[in-house]
Amino acid sequence: MQNSERIWDLVDEHRAEFAALSDRVWGMPEIAYTEYASVAEHAAMLREQGFRVTENVAGIPTAVMGEAGEGGPIIAILGEYDALPGLSQEAGIAEPKPLPGNGHGHGCGHNLLGSAAMLAATAIKDWLAQSGKPGRVRYYGCPAEEGGAAKSFMAREGAFDGVDAAITWHPSAFTEVARALSLANTRMDFRFTGRASHAAAAPHLGRSALDAVELMNVGVNYLREHVPSDSRIHYAMLDSGGIAPNVVQAKSAVRYAIRSRDLKGMLDLNERVKQVALGAAMMTGTTVDISIMSAVSNLLPNRPLEEAMQRNLEHLGPIPFDAEDKAFAAKIQATLSDEDIDNAYRAVGIPRQETPICDFIVPLDVRGEPMIGSTDVGDVSWVMPTVQAHAATIAIGTPGHSWQVTAQGKTAAAHKGMTHAAKMMAGTAIDLLSDGQLLAAAKADHQARLGKTSYVCPIPPDVNPPLQPRPKEAA
Ligand SMILES: [Zn+2]
């Protein structure tokens, strides 16, 4: 862990600027592919810090990349800044109270995620400049993590080509090296077309697209019994065909999310769901148009990188939360059920403790019962060795994607968590830049996990990211 203390001083030197960046992004919540103001903040900060900036990465106007250093290996630090709809919330209070505005909110803490990632990249840049070592650091500002799979599109377009390893983090209730568990996930739309008719006078002439959607959903609900138990299938109605019950609905559409433990399992399951849709179309005399909207791969672990990050974390120690941090976390916990809190500990695999916020470190190899979601970091992990940190920024038990996350997005505790995350990431990057053997071991581990399967992006080549227009006032 040579020089890692120096790298942490470099993080501390910049922490105030990046906490302020995080707070500004918190105050301009923008959802998938609309992050024009947030990416402008990130691009401006990259320039201010002296990075070489590339905008419009992979043809996505809300993606940005900054590079610094010369020669040597390239280490990528990945950031995000997208918000979620419906999670608007005043900061620093422990009761639900949406702010006036568009209803969006940083209910997954990506304001912190992006700022800490760029803070780490900035410290690594300074370390490279001061040490004179060859090596490059890149900060990738990645939009639309929530349902937009931007990193998968970026990977498909070669935005990460040439990078030797990637490091990222996510705000969390616990401070730990993240276990690389996530489900591969496809979002697929099914649009049924039938024939309209008077539902009373000529029902025999109608072919109901709404019936087809309902039968498809019933069919998939029966399918659930016969899929691997870690698969997840959920759906939302996009179009129920209109509001008139006396018209046979000629059009109807449903969006599915289909998740599986790995890429191959997901591709198999996608085909089975498609068969159910075709069956529903056949039963109802309708036709169905099937299109993939986005997809992400499962995460591949990387043992050498996880061990290197854990060494950094143990050297750093726990996050120094104080009495005030704990008092607010306790107020947030008072809005949760006992089960929420138990469940959080069970997921991580450690016994319940007294503290309302994680003032300890989770060991590397504890075995919990994680409830697994999906992330577009998965695709990056198929392209190169990848590791993720978790740093505590929220009270233990806080549910993901909740008003409580938004409420805790600007606290002193959140700023401590983001600084700690930056130190975990920067320390690991410095280890990689100083120790060729560690990088070689990470690459060998990655190669072994890939085996004979080379990465194929699960998003078909003709599917484009659902880019959103620049709002007029930001033009
Ligand atoms: Zn998130």
PDB file of N, CA, C and O in Angstrom, residues 408-450:
ATOM      1  N   GLN A 408     -31.305  12.071   3.019  1.00  0.00           N
ATOM      2  CA  GLN A 408     -29.955  11.936   3.599  1.00  0.00           C
ATOM      3  C   GLN A 408     -28.844  12.279   2.597  1.00  0.00           C
ATOM      4  O   GLN A 408     -27.670  12.054   2.876  1.00  0.00           O
ATOM      5  N   GLY A 409     -29.211  12.862   1.455  1.00  0.00           N
ATOM      6  CA  GLY A 409     -28.239  13.055   0.373  1.00  0.00           C
ATOM      7  C   GLY A 409     -27.295  14.223   0.538  1.00  0.00           C
ATOM      8  O   GLY A 409     -26.346  14.365  -0.237  1.00  0.00           O
ATOM      9  N   LYS A 410     -27.554  15.093   1.525  1.00  0.00           N
ATOM     10  CA  LYS A 410     -26.695  16.277   1.690  1.00  0.00           C
ATOM     11  C   LYS A 410     -26.154  16.401   3.112  1.00  0.00           C
ATOM     12  O   LYS A 410     -25.635  17.453   3.481  1.00  0.00           O
ATOM     13  N   THR A 411     -26.278  15.358   3.903  1.00  0.00           N
ATOM     14  CA  THR A 411     -25.870  15.461   5.311  1.00  0.00           C
ATOM     15  C   THR A 411     -24.348  15.438   5.439  1.00  0.00           C
ATOM     16  O   THR A 411     -23.626  15.012   4.524  1.00  0.00           O
ATOM     17  N   ALA A 412     -23.871  15.851   6.613  1.00  0.00           N
ATOM     18  CA  ALA A 412     -22.433  15.741   6.912  1.00  0.00           C
ATOM     19  C   ALA A 412     -22.011  14.274   6.832  1.00  0.00           C
ATOM     20  O   ALA A 412     -20.910  13.959   6.358  1.00  0.00           O
ATOM     21  N   ALA A 413     -22.890  13.369   7.258  1.00  0.00           N
ATOM     22  CA  ALA A 413     -22.567  11.936   7.202  1.00  0.00           C
ATOM     23  C   ALA A 413     -22.386  11.487   5.748  1.00  0.00           C
ATOM     24  O   ALA A 413     -21.469  10.726   5.432  1.00  0.00           O
ATOM     25  N   ALA A 414     -23.254  11.983   4.872  1.00  0.00           N
ATOM     26  CA  ALA A 414     -23.146  11.620   3.451  1.00  0.00           C
ATOM     27  C   ALA A 414     -21.820  12.122   2.885  1.00  0.00           C
ATOM     28  O   ALA A 414     -21.152  11.417   2.109  1.00  0.00           O
ATOM     29  N   HIS A 415     -21.435  13.329   3.273  1.00  0.00           N
ATOM     30  CA  HIS A 415     -20.161  13.872   2.783  1.00  0.00           C
ATOM     31  C   HIS A 415     -18.977  13.060   3.321  1.00  0.00           C
ATOM     32  O   HIS A 415     -18.004  12.830   2.598  1.00  0.00           O
ATOM     33  N   LYS A 416     -19.081  12.596   4.559  1.00  0.00           N
ATOM     34  CA  LYS A 416     -18.005  11.732   5.092  1.00  0.00           C
ATOM     35  C   LYS A 416     -17.948  10.422   4.309  1.00  0.00           C
ATOM     36  O   LYS A 416     -16.876   9.919   3.986  1.00  0.00           O
ATOM     37  N   GLY A 417     -19.132   9.870   4.015  1.00  0.00           N
ATOM     38  CA  GLY A 417     -19.183   8.607   3.266  1.00  0.00           C
ATOM     39  C   GLY A 417     -18.586   8.761   1.874  1.00  0.00           C
ATOM     40  O   GLY A 417     -17.831   7.902   1.409  1.00  0.00           O
ATOM     41  N   MET A 418     -18.901   9.884   1.217  1.00  0.00           N
ATOM     42  CA  MET A 418     -18.370  10.042  -0.150  1.00  0.00           C
ATOM     43  C   MET A 418     -16.852  10.240  -0.123  1.00  0.00           C
ATOM     44  O   MET A 418     -16.145   9.743  -0.996  1.00  0.00           O
ATOM     45  N   THR A 419     -16.349  10.917   0.897  1.00  0.00           N
ATOM     46  CA  THR A 419     -14.898  11.100   1.005  1.00  0.00           C
ATOM     47  C   THR A 419     -14.210   9.752   1.243  1.00  0.00           C
ATOM     48  O   THR A 419     -13.162   9.454   0.649  1.00  0.00           O
ATOM     49  N   HIS A 420     -14.816   8.951   2.109  1.00  0.00           N
ATOM     50  CA  HIS A 420     -14.260   7.624   2.393  1.00  0.00           C
ATOM     51  C   HIS A 420     -14.242   6.762   1.134  1.00  0.00           C
ATOM     52  O   HIS A 420     -13.272   6.059   0.857  1.00  0.00           O
ATOM     53  N   ALA A 421     -15.340   6.826   0.386  1.00  0.00           N
ATOM     54  CA  ALA A 421     -15.408   6.067  -0.872  1.00  0.00           C
ATOM     55  C   ALA A 421     -14.307   6.520  -1.818  1.00  0.00           C
ATOM     56  O   ALA A 421     -13.644   5.692  -2.466  1.00  0.00           O
ATOM     57  N   ALA A 422     -14.103   7.836  -1.910  1.00  0.00           N
ATOM     58  CA  ALA A 422     -13.050   8.348  -2.800  1.00  0.00           C
ATOM     59  C   ALA A 422     -11.690   7.808  -2.367  1.00  0.00           C
ATOM     60  O   ALA A 422     -10.857   7.443  -3.206  1.00  0.00           O
ATOM     61  N   LYS A 423     -11.472   7.710  -1.049  1.00  0.00           N
ATOM     62  CA  LYS A 423     -10.181   7.192  -0.559  1.00  0.00           C
ATOM     63  C   LYS A 423     -10.032   5.702  -0.870  1.00  0.00           C
ATOM     64  O   LYS A 423      -8.950   5.250  -1.249  1.00  0.00           O
ATOM     65  N   MET A 424     -11.121   4.938  -0.708  1.00  0.00           N
ATOM     66  CA  MET A 424     -11.048   3.500  -1.041  1.00  0.00           C
ATOM     67  C   MET A 424     -10.704   3.318  -2.522  1.00  0.00           C
ATOM     68  O   MET A 424      -9.880   2.482  -2.895  1.00  0.00           O
ATOM     69  N   MET A 425     -11.357   4.125  -3.368  1.00  0.00           N
ATOM     70  CA  MET A 425     -11.145   3.977  -4.817  1.00  0.00           C
ATOM     71  C   MET A 425      -9.759   4.467  -5.219  1.00  0.00           C
ATOM     72  O   MET A 425      -9.045   3.795  -5.975  1.00  0.00           O
ATOM     73  N   ALA A 426      -9.368   5.635  -4.700  1.00  0.00           N
ATOM     74  CA  ALA A 426      -8.082   6.211  -5.096  1.00  0.00           C
ATOM     75  C   ALA A 426      -6.931   5.336  -4.596  1.00  0.00           C
ATOM     76  O   ALA A 426      -5.960   5.100  -5.331  1.00  0.00           O
ATOM     77  N   GLY A 427      -7.042   4.830  -3.361  1.00  0.00           N
ATOM     78  CA  GLY A 427      -5.987   3.964  -2.821  1.00  0.00           C
ATOM     79  C   GLY A 427      -5.820   2.714  -3.677  1.00  0.00           C
ATOM     80  O   GLY A 427      -4.698   2.283  -3.980  1.00  0.00           O
ATOM     81  N   THR A 428      -6.938   2.129  -4.094  1.00  0.00           N
ATOM     82  CA  THR A 428      -6.886   0.921  -4.934  1.00  0.00           C
ATOM     83  C   THR A 428      -6.266   1.249  -6.296  1.00  0.00           C
ATOM     84  O   THR A 428      -5.459   0.475  -6.832  1.00  0.00           O
ATOM     85  N   ALA A 429      -6.608   2.417  -6.830  1.00  0.00           N
ATOM     86  CA  ALA A 429      -6.048   2.820  -8.133  1.00  0.00           C
ATOM     87  C   ALA A 429      -4.535   3.009  -8.037  1.00  0.00           C
ATOM     88  O   ALA A 429      -3.788   2.591  -8.937  1.00  0.00           O
ATOM     89  N   ILE A 430      -4.098   3.634  -6.932  1.00  0.00           N
ATOM     90  CA  ILE A 430      -2.653   3.856  -6.771  1.00  0.00           C
ATOM     91  C   ILE A 430      -1.931   2.522  -6.664  1.00  0.00           C
ATOM     92  O   ILE A 430      -0.842   2.334  -7.218  1.00  0.00           O
ATOM     93  N   ASP A 431      -2.542   1.565  -5.952  1.00  0.00           N
ATOM     94  CA  ASP A 431      -1.938   0.227  -5.870  1.00  0.00           C
ATOM     95  C   ASP A 431      -1.786  -0.359  -7.279  1.00  0.00           C
ATOM     96  O   ASP A 431      -0.760  -0.950  -7.608  1.00  0.00           O
ATOM     97  N   LEU A 432      -2.805  -0.186  -8.101  1.00  0.00           N
ATOM     98  CA  LEU A 432      -2.746  -0.728  -9.470  1.00  0.00           C
ATOM     99  C   LEU A 432      -1.685  -0.013 -10.306  1.00  0.00           C
ATOM    100  O   LEU A 432      -0.981  -0.645 -11.104  1.00  0.00           O
ATOM    101  N   LEU A 433      -1.581   1.298 -10.108  1.00  0.00           N
ATOM    102  CA  LEU A 433      -0.615   2.067 -10.906  1.00  0.00           C
ATOM    103  C   LEU A 433       0.821   1.823 -10.442  1.00  0.00           C
ATOM    104  O   LEU A 433       1.765   1.984 -11.221  1.00  0.00           O
ATOM    105  N   SER A 434       0.992   1.440  -9.156  1.00  0.00           N
ATOM    106  CA  SER A 434       2.355   1.248  -8.644  1.00  0.00           C
ATOM    107  C   SER A 434       2.811  -0.194  -8.734  1.00  0.00           C
ATOM    108  O   SER A 434       3.990  -0.470  -8.620  1.00  0.00           O
ATOM    109  N   ASP A 435       1.869  -1.129  -8.852  1.00  0.00           N
ATOM    110  CA  ASP A 435       2.207  -2.550  -8.721  1.00  0.00           C
ATOM    111  C   ASP A 435       1.711  -3.296  -9.966  1.00  0.00           C
ATOM    112  O   ASP A 435       0.544  -3.662 -10.055  1.00  0.00           O
ATOM    113  N   GLY A 436       2.628  -3.480 -10.898  1.00  0.00           N
ATOM    114  CA  GLY A 436       2.286  -4.169 -12.141  1.00  0.00           C
ATOM    115  C   GLY A 436       1.770  -5.572 -11.899  1.00  0.00           C
ATOM    116  O   GLY A 436       0.938  -6.082 -12.662  1.00  0.00           O
ATOM    117  N   GLN A 437       2.244  -6.193 -10.814  1.00  0.00           N
ATOM    118  CA  GLN A 437       1.795  -7.567 -10.537  1.00  0.00           C
ATOM    119  C   GLN A 437       0.319  -7.606 -10.151  1.00  0.00           C
ATOM    120  O   GLN A 437      -0.386  -8.549 -10.488  1.00  0.00           O
ATOM    121  N   LEU A 438      -0.127  -6.596  -9.433  1.00  0.00           N
ATOM    122  CA  LEU A 438      -1.543  -6.555  -9.042  1.00  0.00           C
ATOM    123  C   LEU A 438      -2.420  -6.419 -10.287  1.00  0.00           C
ATOM    124  O   LEU A 438      -3.419  -7.126 -10.433  1.00  0.00           O
ATOM    125  N   LEU A 439      -2.018  -5.532 -11.183  1.00  0.00           N
ATOM    126  CA  LEU A 439      -2.795  -5.351 -12.417  1.00  0.00           C
ATOM    127  C   LEU A 439      -2.795  -6.644 -13.238  1.00  0.00           C
ATOM    128  O   LEU A 439      -3.841  -7.063 -13.759  1.00  0.00           O
ATOM    129  N   ALA A 440      -1.635  -7.303 -13.309  1.00  0.00           N
ATOM    130  CA  ALA A 440      -1.560  -8.567 -14.065  1.00  0.00           C
ATOM    131  C   ALA A 440      -2.459  -9.624 -13.432  1.00  0.00           C
ATOM    132  O   ALA A 440      -3.161 -10.372 -14.127  1.00  0.00           O
ATOM    133  N   ALA A 441      -2.463  -9.680 -12.092  1.00  0.00           N
ATOM    134  CA  ALA A 441      -3.301 -10.676 -11.404  1.00  0.00           C
ATOM    135  C   ALA A 441      -4.779 -10.372 -11.643  1.00  0.00           C
ATOM    136  O   ALA A 441      -5.588 -11.291 -11.840  1.00  0.00           O
ATOM    137  N   ALA A 442      -5.134  -9.078 -11.631  1.00  0.00           N
ATOM    138  CA  ALA A 442      -6.533  -8.699 -11.867  1.00  0.00           C
ATOM    139  C   ALA A 442      -6.950  -9.108 -13.280  1.00  0.00           C
ATOM    140  O   ALA A 442      -8.055  -9.614 -13.502  1.00  0.00           O
ATOM    141  N   LYS A 443      -6.046  -8.913 -14.235  1.00  0.00           N
ATOM    142  CA  LYS A 443      -6.372  -9.274 -15.621  1.00  0.00           C
ATOM    143  C   LYS A 443      -6.477 -10.791 -15.791  1.00  0.00           C
ATOM    144  O   LYS A 443      -7.350 -11.282 -16.515  1.00  0.00           O
ATOM    145  N   ALA A 444      -5.594 -11.515 -15.113  1.00  0.00           N
ATOM    146  CA  ALA A 444      -5.643 -12.980 -15.215  1.00  0.00           C
ATOM    147  C   ALA A 444      -6.951 -13.501 -14.616  1.00  0.00           C
ATOM    148  O   ALA A 444      -7.599 -14.399 -15.170  1.00  0.00           O
ATOM    149  N   ASP A 445      -7.353 -12.928 -13.484  1.00  0.00           N
ATOM    150  CA  ASP A 445      -8.600 -13.335 -12.829  1.00  0.00           C
ATOM    151  C   ASP A 445      -9.786 -13.054 -13.761  1.00  0.00           C
ATOM    152  O   ASP A 445     -10.690 -13.895 -13.927  1.00  0.00           O
ATOM    153  N   HIS A 446      -9.766 -11.899 -14.399  1.00  0.00           N
ATOM    154  CA  HIS A 446     -10.844 -11.515 -15.317  1.00  0.00           C
ATOM    155  C   HIS A 446     -10.926 -12.492 -16.482  1.00  0.00           C
ATOM    156  O   HIS A 446     -12.003 -12.977 -16.842  1.00  0.00           O
ATOM    157  N   GLN A 447      -9.753 -12.801 -17.038  1.00  0.00           N
ATOM    158  CA  GLN A 447      -9.706 -13.714 -18.181  1.00  0.00           C
ATOM    159  C   GLN A 447     -10.247 -15.085 -17.804  1.00  0.00           C
ATOM    160  O   GLN A 447     -11.012 -15.704 -18.548  1.00  0.00           O
ATOM    161  N   ALA A 448      -9.865 -15.543 -16.600  1.00  0.00           N
ATOM    162  CA  ALA A 448     -10.309 -16.869 -16.153  1.00  0.00           C
ATOM    163  C   ALA A 448     -11.831 -16.896 -15.984  1.00  0.00           C
ATOM    164  O   ALA A 448     -12.479 -17.895 -16.282  1.00  0.00           O
ATOM    165  N   ARG A 449     -12.417 -15.811 -15.511  1.00  0.00           N
ATOM    166  CA  ARG A 449     -13.871 -15.790 -15.319  1.00  0.00           C
ATOM    167  C   ARG A 449     -14.613 -15.728 -16.648  1.00  0.00           C
ATOM    168  O   ARG A 449     -15.712 -16.266 -16.781  1.00  0.00           O
ATOM    169  N   LEU A 450     -14.008 -15.028 -17.602  1.00  0.00           N
ATOM    170  CA  LEU A 450     -14.641 -14.982 -18.921  1.00  0.00           C
ATOM    171  C   LEU A 450     -14.629 -16.356 -19.565  1.00  0.00           C
ATOM    172  O   LEU A 450     -15.564 -16.729 -20.270  1.00  0.00           O
TER     173      LEU A 450
END
